[in-house]
Coordinates of C-alpha atoms in Angstrom, one line a residue:
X15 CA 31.9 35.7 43.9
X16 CA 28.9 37.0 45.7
X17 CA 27.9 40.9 45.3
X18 CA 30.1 43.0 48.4
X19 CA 27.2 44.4 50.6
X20 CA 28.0 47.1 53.5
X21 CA 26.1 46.3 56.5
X22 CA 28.8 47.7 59.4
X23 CA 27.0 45.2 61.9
X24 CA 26.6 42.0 59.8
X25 CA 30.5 43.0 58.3
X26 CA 31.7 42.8 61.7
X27 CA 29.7 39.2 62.6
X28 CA 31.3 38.0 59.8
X29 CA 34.6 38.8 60.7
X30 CA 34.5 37.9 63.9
X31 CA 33.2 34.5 63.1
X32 CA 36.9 34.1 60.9
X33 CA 38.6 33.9 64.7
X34 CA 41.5 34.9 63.4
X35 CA 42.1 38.3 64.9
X36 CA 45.6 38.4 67.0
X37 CA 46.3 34.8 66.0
X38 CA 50.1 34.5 65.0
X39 CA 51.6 35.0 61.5
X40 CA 51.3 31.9 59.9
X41 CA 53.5 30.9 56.4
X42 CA 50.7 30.3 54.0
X43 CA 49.5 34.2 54.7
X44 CA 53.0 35.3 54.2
X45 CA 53.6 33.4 51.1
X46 CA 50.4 35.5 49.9
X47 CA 51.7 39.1 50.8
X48 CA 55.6 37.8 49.8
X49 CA 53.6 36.9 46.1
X50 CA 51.4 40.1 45.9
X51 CA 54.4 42.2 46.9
X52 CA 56.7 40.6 44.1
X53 CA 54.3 40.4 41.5
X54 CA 53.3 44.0 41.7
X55 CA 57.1 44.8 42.6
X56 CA 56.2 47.0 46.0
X57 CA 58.1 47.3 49.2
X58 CA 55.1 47.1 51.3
X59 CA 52.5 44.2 51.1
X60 CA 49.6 43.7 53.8
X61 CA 46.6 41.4 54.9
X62 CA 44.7 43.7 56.1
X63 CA 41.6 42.7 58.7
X64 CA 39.4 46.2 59.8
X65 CA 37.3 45.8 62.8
X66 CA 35.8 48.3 65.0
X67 CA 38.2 50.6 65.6
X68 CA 41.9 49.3 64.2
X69 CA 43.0 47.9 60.7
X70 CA 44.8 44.5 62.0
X71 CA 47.3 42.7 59.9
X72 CA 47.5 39.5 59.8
X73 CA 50.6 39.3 57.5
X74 CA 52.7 42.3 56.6
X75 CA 55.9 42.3 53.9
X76 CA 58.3 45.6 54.9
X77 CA 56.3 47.3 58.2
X78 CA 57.1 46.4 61.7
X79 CA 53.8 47.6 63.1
X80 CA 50.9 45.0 63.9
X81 CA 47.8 47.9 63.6
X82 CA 47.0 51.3 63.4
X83 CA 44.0 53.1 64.1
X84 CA 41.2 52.6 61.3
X85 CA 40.7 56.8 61.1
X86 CA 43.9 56.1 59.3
X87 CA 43.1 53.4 57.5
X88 CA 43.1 53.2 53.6
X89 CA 41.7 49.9 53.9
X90 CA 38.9 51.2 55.7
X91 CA 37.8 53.2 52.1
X92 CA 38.6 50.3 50.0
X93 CA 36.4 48.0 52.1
X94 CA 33.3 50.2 51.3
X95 CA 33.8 49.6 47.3
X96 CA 32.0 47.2 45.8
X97 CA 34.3 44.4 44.3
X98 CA 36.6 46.9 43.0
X99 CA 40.3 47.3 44.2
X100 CA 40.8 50.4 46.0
X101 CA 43.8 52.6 43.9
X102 CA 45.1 55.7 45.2
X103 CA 48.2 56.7 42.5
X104 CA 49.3 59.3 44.4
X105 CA 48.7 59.8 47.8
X106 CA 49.5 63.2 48.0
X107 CA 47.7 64.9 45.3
X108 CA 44.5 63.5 46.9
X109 CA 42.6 65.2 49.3
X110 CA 41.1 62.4 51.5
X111 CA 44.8 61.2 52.2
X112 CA 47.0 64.7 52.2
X113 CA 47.4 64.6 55.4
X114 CA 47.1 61.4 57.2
X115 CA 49.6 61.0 59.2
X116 CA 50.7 57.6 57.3
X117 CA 51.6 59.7 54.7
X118 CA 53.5 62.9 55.6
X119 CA 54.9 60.2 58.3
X120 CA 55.8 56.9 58.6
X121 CA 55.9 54.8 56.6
X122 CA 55.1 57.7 54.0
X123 CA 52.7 55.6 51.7
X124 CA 52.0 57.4 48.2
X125 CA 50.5 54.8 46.1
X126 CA 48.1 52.2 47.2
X127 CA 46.1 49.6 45.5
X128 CA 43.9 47.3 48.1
X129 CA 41.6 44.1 46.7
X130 CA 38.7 43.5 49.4
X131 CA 38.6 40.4 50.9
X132 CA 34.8 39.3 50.1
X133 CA 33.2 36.4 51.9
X134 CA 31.0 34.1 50.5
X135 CA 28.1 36.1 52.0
X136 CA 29.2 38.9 50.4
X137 CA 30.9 41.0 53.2
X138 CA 34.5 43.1 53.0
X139 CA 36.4 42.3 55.8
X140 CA 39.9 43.6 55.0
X141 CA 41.8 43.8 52.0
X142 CA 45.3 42.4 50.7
X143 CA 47.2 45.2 49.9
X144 CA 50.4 46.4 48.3
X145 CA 52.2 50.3 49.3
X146 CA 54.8 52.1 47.3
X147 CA 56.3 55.1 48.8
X148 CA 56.7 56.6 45.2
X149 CA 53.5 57.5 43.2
X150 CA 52.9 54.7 40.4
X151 CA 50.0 53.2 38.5
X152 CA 50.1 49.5 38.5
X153 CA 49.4 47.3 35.2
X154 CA 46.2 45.3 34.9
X155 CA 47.6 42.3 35.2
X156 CA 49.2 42.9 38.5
X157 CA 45.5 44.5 39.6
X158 CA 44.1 41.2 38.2
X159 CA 46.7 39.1 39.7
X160 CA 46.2 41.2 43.1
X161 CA 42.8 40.1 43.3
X162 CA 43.2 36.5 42.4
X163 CA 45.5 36.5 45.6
X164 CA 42.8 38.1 47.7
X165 CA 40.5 35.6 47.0
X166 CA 43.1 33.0 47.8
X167 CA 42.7 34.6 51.2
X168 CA 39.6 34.5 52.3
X169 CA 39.9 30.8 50.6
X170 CA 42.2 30.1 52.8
X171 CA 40.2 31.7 56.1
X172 CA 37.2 29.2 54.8
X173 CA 38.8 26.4 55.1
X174 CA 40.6 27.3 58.6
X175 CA 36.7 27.3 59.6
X176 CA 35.9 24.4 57.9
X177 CA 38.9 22.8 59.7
X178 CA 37.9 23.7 62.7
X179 CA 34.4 23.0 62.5
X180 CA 35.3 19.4 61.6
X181 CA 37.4 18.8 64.5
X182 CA 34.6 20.0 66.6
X183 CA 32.6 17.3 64.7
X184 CA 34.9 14.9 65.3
X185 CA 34.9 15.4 68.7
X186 CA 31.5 15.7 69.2
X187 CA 31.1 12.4 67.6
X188 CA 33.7 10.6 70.0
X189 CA 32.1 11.9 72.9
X190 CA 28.8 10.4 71.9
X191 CA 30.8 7.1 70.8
X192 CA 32.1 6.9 74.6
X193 CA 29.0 7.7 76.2
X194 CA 27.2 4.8 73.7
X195 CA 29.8 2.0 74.6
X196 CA 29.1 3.4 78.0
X197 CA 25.4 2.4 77.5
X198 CA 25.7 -0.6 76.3
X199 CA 28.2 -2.1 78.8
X200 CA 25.7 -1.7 81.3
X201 CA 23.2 -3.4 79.8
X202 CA 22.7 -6.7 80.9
X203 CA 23.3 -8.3 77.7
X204 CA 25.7 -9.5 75.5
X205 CA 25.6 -7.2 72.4
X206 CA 27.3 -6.8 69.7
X207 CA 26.9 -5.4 65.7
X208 CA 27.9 -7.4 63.3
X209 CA 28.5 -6.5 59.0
X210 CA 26.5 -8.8 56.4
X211 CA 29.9 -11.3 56.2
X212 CA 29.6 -13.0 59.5
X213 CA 32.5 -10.0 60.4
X214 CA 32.1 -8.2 64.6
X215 CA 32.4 -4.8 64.2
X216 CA 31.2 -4.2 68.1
X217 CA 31.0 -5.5 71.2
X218 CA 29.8 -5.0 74.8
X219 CA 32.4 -5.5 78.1
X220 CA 30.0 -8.8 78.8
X221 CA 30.9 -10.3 74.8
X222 CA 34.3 -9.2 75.6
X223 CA 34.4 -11.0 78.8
X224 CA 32.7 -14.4 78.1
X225 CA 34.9 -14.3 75.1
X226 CA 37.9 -13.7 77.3
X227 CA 39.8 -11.2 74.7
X228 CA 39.6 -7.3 75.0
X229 CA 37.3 -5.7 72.6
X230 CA 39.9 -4.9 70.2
X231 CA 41.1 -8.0 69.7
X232 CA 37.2 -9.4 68.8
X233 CA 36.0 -6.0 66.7
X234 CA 37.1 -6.8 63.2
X235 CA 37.5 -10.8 63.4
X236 CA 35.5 -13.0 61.7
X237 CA 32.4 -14.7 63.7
X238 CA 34.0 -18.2 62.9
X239 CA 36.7 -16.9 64.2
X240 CA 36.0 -16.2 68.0
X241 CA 33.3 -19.2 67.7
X242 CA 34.5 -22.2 66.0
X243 CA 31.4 -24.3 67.1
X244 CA 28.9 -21.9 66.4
X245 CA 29.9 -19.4 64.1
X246 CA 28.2 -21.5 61.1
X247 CA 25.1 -21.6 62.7
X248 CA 25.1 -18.1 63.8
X249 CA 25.6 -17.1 60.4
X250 CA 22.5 -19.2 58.7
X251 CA 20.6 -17.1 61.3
X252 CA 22.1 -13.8 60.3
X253 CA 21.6 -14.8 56.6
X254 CA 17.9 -15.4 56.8
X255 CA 17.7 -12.0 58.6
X256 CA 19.5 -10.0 55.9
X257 CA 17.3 -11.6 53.6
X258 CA 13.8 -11.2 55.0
X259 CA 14.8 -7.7 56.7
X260 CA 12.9 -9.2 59.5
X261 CA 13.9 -8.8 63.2
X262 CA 14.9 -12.8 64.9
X263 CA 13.6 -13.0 68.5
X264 CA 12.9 -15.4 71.2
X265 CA 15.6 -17.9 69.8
X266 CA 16.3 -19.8 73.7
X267 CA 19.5 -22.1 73.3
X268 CA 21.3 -23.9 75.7
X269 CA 24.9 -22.6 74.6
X270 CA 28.3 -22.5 76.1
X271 CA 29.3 -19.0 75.1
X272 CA 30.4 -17.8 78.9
X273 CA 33.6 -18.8 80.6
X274 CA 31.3 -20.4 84.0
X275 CA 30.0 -22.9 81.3
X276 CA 26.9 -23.6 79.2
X277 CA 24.2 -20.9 80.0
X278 CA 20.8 -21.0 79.0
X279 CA 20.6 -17.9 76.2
X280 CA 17.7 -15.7 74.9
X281 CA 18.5 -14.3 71.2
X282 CA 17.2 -11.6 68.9
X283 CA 19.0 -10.6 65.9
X284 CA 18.4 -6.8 64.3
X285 CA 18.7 -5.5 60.7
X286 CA 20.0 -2.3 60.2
X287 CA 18.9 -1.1 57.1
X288 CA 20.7 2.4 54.9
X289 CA 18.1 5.0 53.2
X290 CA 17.6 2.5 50.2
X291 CA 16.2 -0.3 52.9
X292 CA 19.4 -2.2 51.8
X293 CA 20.8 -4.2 55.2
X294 CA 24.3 -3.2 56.0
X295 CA 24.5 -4.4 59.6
X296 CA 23.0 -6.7 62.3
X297 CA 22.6 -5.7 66.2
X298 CA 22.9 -9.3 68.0
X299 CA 21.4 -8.6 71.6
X300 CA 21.4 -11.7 73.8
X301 CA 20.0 -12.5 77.7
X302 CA 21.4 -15.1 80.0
X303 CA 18.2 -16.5 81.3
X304 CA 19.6 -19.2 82.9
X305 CA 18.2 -17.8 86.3
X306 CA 14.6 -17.5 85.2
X307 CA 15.4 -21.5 83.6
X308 CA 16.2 -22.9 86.8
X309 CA 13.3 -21.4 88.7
X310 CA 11.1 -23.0 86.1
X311 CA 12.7 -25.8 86.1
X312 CA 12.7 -26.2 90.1
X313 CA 8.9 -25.4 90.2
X314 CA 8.2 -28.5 87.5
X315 CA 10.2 -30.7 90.2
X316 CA 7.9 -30.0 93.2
X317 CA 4.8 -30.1 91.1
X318 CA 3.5 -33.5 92.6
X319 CA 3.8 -31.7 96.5
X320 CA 2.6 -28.3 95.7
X321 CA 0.0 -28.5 92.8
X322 CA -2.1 -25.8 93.8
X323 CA 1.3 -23.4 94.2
X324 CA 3.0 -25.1 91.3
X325 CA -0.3 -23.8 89.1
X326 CA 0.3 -20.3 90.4
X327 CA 4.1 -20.3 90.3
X328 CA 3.4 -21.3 86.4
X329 CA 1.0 -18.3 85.5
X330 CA 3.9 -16.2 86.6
X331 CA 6.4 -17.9 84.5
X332 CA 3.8 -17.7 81.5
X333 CA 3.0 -13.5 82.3
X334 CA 7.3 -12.9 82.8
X335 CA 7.6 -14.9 79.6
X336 CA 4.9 -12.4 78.2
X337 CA 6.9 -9.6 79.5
X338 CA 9.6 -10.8 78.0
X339 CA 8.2 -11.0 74.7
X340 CA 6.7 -7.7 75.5
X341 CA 10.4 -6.3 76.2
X342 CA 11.9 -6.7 72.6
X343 CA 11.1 -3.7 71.7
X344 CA 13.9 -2.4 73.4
X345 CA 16.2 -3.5 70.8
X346 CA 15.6 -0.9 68.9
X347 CA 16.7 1.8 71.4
X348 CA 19.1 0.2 73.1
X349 CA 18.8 2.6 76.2
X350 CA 15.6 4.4 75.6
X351 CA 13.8 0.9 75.9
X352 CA 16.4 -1.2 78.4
X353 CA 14.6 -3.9 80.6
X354 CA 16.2 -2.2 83.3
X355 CA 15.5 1.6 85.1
X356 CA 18.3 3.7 83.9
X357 CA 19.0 7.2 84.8
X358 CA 21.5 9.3 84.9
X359 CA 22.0 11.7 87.8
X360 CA 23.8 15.4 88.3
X361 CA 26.3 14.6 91.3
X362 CA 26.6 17.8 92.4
X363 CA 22.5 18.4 93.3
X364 CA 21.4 14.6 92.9
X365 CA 18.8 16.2 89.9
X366 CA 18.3 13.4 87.3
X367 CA 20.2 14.7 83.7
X368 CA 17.8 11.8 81.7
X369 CA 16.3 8.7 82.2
X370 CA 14.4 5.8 79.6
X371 CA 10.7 5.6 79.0
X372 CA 11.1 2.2 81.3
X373 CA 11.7 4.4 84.2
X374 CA 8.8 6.6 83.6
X375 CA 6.4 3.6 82.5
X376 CA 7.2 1.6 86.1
X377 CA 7.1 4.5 88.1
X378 CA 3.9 6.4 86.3
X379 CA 5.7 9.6 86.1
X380 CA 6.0 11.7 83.2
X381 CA 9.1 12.9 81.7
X382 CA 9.0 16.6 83.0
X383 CA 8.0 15.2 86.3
X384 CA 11.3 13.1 86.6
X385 CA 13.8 15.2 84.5
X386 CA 15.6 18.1 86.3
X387 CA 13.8 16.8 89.7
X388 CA 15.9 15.6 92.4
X389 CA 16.3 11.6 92.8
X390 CA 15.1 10.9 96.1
X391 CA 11.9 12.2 94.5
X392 CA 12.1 8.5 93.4
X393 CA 12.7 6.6 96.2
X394 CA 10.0 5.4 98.8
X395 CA 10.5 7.6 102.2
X396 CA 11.5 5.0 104.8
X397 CA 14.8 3.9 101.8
X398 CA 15.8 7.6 101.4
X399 CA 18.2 7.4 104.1
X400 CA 19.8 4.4 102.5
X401 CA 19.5 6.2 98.9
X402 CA 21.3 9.5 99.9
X403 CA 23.6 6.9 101.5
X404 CA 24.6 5.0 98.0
X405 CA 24.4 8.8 96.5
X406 CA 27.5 9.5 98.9
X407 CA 29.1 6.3 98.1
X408 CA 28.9 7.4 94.5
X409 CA 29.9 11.1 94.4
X410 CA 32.9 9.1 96.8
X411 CA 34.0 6.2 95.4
X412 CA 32.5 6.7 91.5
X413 CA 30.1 4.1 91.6
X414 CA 27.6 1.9 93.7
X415 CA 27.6 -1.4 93.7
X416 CA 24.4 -4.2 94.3
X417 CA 22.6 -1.6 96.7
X418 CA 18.9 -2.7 97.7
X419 CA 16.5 -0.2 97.4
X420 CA 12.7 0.8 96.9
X421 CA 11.3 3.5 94.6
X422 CA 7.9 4.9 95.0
X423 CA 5.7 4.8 92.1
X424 CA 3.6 8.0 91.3
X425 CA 0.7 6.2 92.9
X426 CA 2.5 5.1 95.9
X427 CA 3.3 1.6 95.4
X428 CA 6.5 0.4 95.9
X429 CA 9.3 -0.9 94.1
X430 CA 12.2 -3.4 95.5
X431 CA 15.3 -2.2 93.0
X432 CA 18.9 -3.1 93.3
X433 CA 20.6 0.0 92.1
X434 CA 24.0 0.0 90.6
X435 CA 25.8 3.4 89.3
X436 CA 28.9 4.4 87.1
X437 CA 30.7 7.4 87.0
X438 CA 31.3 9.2 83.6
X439 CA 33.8 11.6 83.9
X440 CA 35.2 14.7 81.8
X441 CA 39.1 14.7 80.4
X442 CA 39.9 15.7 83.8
X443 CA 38.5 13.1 85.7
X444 CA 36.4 14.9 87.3
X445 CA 32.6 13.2 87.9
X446 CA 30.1 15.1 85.8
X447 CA 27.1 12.5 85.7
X448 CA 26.1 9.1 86.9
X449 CA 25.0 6.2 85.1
X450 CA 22.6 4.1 87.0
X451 CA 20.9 0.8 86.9
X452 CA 17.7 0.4 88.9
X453 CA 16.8 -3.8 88.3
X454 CA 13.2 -4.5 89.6
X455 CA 13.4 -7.4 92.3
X456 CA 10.0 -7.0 93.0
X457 CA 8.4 -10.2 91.6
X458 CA 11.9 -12.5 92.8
X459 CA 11.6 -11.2 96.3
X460 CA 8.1 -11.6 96.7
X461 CA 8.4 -15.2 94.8
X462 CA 10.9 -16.1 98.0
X463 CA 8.8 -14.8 100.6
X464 CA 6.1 -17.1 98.7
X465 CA 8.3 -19.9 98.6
X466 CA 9.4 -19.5 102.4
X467 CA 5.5 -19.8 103.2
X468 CA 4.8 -22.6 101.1
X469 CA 7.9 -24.3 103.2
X470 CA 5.9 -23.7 106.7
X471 CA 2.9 -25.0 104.9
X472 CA 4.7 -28.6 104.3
X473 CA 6.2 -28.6 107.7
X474 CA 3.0 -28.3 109.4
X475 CA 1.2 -30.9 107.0
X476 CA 4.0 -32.6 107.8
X477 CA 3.0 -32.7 111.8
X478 CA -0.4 -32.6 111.3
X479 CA 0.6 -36.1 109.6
X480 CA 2.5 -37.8 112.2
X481 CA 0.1 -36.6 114.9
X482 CA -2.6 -38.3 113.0
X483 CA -0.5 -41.5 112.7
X484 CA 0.2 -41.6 116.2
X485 CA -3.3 -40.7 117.2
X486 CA -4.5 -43.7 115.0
X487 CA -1.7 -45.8 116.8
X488 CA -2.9 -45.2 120.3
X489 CA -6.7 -45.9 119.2
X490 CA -5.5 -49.4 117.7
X491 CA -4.2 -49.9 121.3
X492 CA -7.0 -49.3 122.9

């Protein structure tokens, strides 16, 4: 046990941090003072707690009171002796107690023996006690026995505190599950963690969803199992990765893992190593890119009719493919490195709570510029009318849905954004934050404007062409 030390101030932090002061009797306390009162054969057995101004009990064996005043207190001398317990034989022969009233009255102690009840740092915050109202010497073993108990005590007040500190934990760590799964069912991906035998330990809604099961019935199912076709294959993959500890990207695969048929896939497969750099898990993060497919394919089709356009449209496939290569970072920090703007927003004064370093690196902004600013900071002025808009919508309805925006990068530029925005809410359902999507369009709207112009072009080559026949017609004529 460590040494009993008297500091009033840190004493009282110490006991205070117990929480236990006018908390109801409870039976392993009782069983304590019953034990100490039978083993030392007294009437009158106490847990006593001294704070400020009062010696509370929080288990008492033959009073009725709860407290009395700690001018009163016997407690409050044995609590000031250093890992001794505090004996008084005979209450009346000794001059500190003579005349308290707890002696010429009520309940008219006259021996008492009090064990401190030491913390681990070393502070006496009450005693366990036993009271006989007949002067007496008690044996050493029931003073040894007395202060077993006691330390049984404050035992049992640690691991109250260690009980409630885990449950806190545990809490804690749910909330940052939910808010996680939150993340990741807003990125546009399929994701999902799996364990070194082909098992799904996680998903993502969209897995869950192009599977066409609820999570819980893929989370804990064999690969093979929710694939047939594939889960072979899949599994050569994650075995190569396990063994070189190296990340898989790139992989592009025509596969037919999505309810609306075969898609064309982007893969990258992630190990996720322990302290000893031994691989335990695998995040699977995969991209539908059939979009960006078919737009390369369409511009290969019209390559013979616009060649010079066609060259253009294929540096851009060549730097997005580039940015996608660039992008894989973001596998390791699933939300910190998202393809996608996310931030999420106070809904009570629009200021932005956090957002990822993709935010910051398309607008140009710097963190402390962006967080704890309002949002329409954000937005270009001629869309903040439409952005307070969605913003209503959302502290409304709970989310926003395919809204087209533009941002305003820290230079002034703009940026075409589609912004879509979920709720998270407390246990009461109340909306404490937003999480938002901003998704650049920039590049796919300008690439239809493009397209649109390249359209007029051929019509009017188109005229040009017939005029010229007909104007070679008529000449003939003549």
């Amino acid at each position: 046990m460590a040494t009993t030390q008297f500091n009033e101030s840190a004493r009282l932090e110490s006991l205070h941090g117990y929480c236990v002061l006018d908390t109801d009797p409870e039976q392993t306390y009782d069983d304590l003072t019953q034990l100490a009162a039978q083993i030392c054969d007294t009437p009158i057995s106490l847990i006593s707690l001294v704070d400020e101004n009062r010696q509370w009990f929080k288990s008492k064996v033959g009073i009725a009171v709860n407290e009395t005043p700690r001018e009163l207190a016997f407690c409050a001398h044995a609590i000031e002796q250093a890992d001794e317990i505090f004996v008084v034989q005979n209450a009346l022969l000794d001059d500190r107690f003579a005349n308290n009233p707890l002696v010429t009255g009520d309940p008219h102690i006259r021996s008492y023996a009090g064990a401190p009840l030491v913390t681990t740092d070393g502070y006496a915050i009450g005693t366990l006690c036993v009271i006989d109202q007949r002067p007496r010497e008690l044996t050493d073993q029931q003073l040894h026995a007395l202060k077993t108990l006691a330390r049984q005590v404050v035992s049992q007040l640690d691991a109250q505190i260690n009980v409630r500190l885990l449950n806190g934990a545990a809490i804690e760590l749910e909330n940052e599950r939910r808010e996680m799964q939150l993340i990741l069912d807003h990125v546009p991906a399929y994701v999902l963690f799996k364990d070194t035998h082909n098992n799904i330990l996680r998903v993502n809604k969209q897995v869950a969803e192009a599977v066409g099961k609820p999570a819980a019935e893929i989370e804990g199912r064999s690969a093979a199992e929710i694939y047939p076709e594939l889960g072979d294959k899949f599994y050569r993959e994650d075995k190569e990765v396990i063994r070189s500890k190296k990340p898989l990207h790139g992989v592009i695969e025509h596969l037919d893992v999505d309810r609306r048929g075969a898609r064309w896939i982007r893969t990258a497969k992630i190990p996720i190593a322990n302290r000893l750099g031994e691989v335990e898990r695998l995040l699977v993060v995969a991209l539908d890119v059939t979009e960006l497919k078919e737009v390369e394919d369409s511009l290969r089709q019209s390559q013979t009719e616009l060649s010079e356009v066609n060259a253009h449209l294929e540096e851009l496939v060549k730097q997005k493919t580039a940015e996608l290569e660039a992008s894989k970072k973001w596998f390791e920090d699933l939300y910190e490195n998202a393809p996608d703007m996310h931030v999420s927003v106070d809904p009570s004064d629009s200021h932005v709570l956090q957002c990822n370093r993709t935010l910051l690196s398309e607008t140009g902004y710097e963190r402390e510029e962006v967080v704890g600013e309002s949002v329409m900071k954000l937005y270009h002025p001629d869309s903040r009318a439409d952005a307070m808009r969605a913003f209503q919508e959302f502290r409304t309805e709970g989310s926003v849905l395919n809204a087209e925006l533009v941002l305003a990068r820290k230079d002034g530029s703009q940026i075409d954004v589609i912004l879509n925005a979920s709720s998270i809410r407390d246990e009461q359902g109340n909306i404490v934050a937003s999480r938002s999507v901003w998704r650049d369009v920039t590049e796919r709207n300008r690439l239809t404007q493009h397209a649109q112009r390249n359209a007029e072009r051929l019509a009017h080559l188109a005229r040009v062409a017939t005029m010229n026949e007909m104007a070679t017609g008529i000449a003939h004529e003549l």
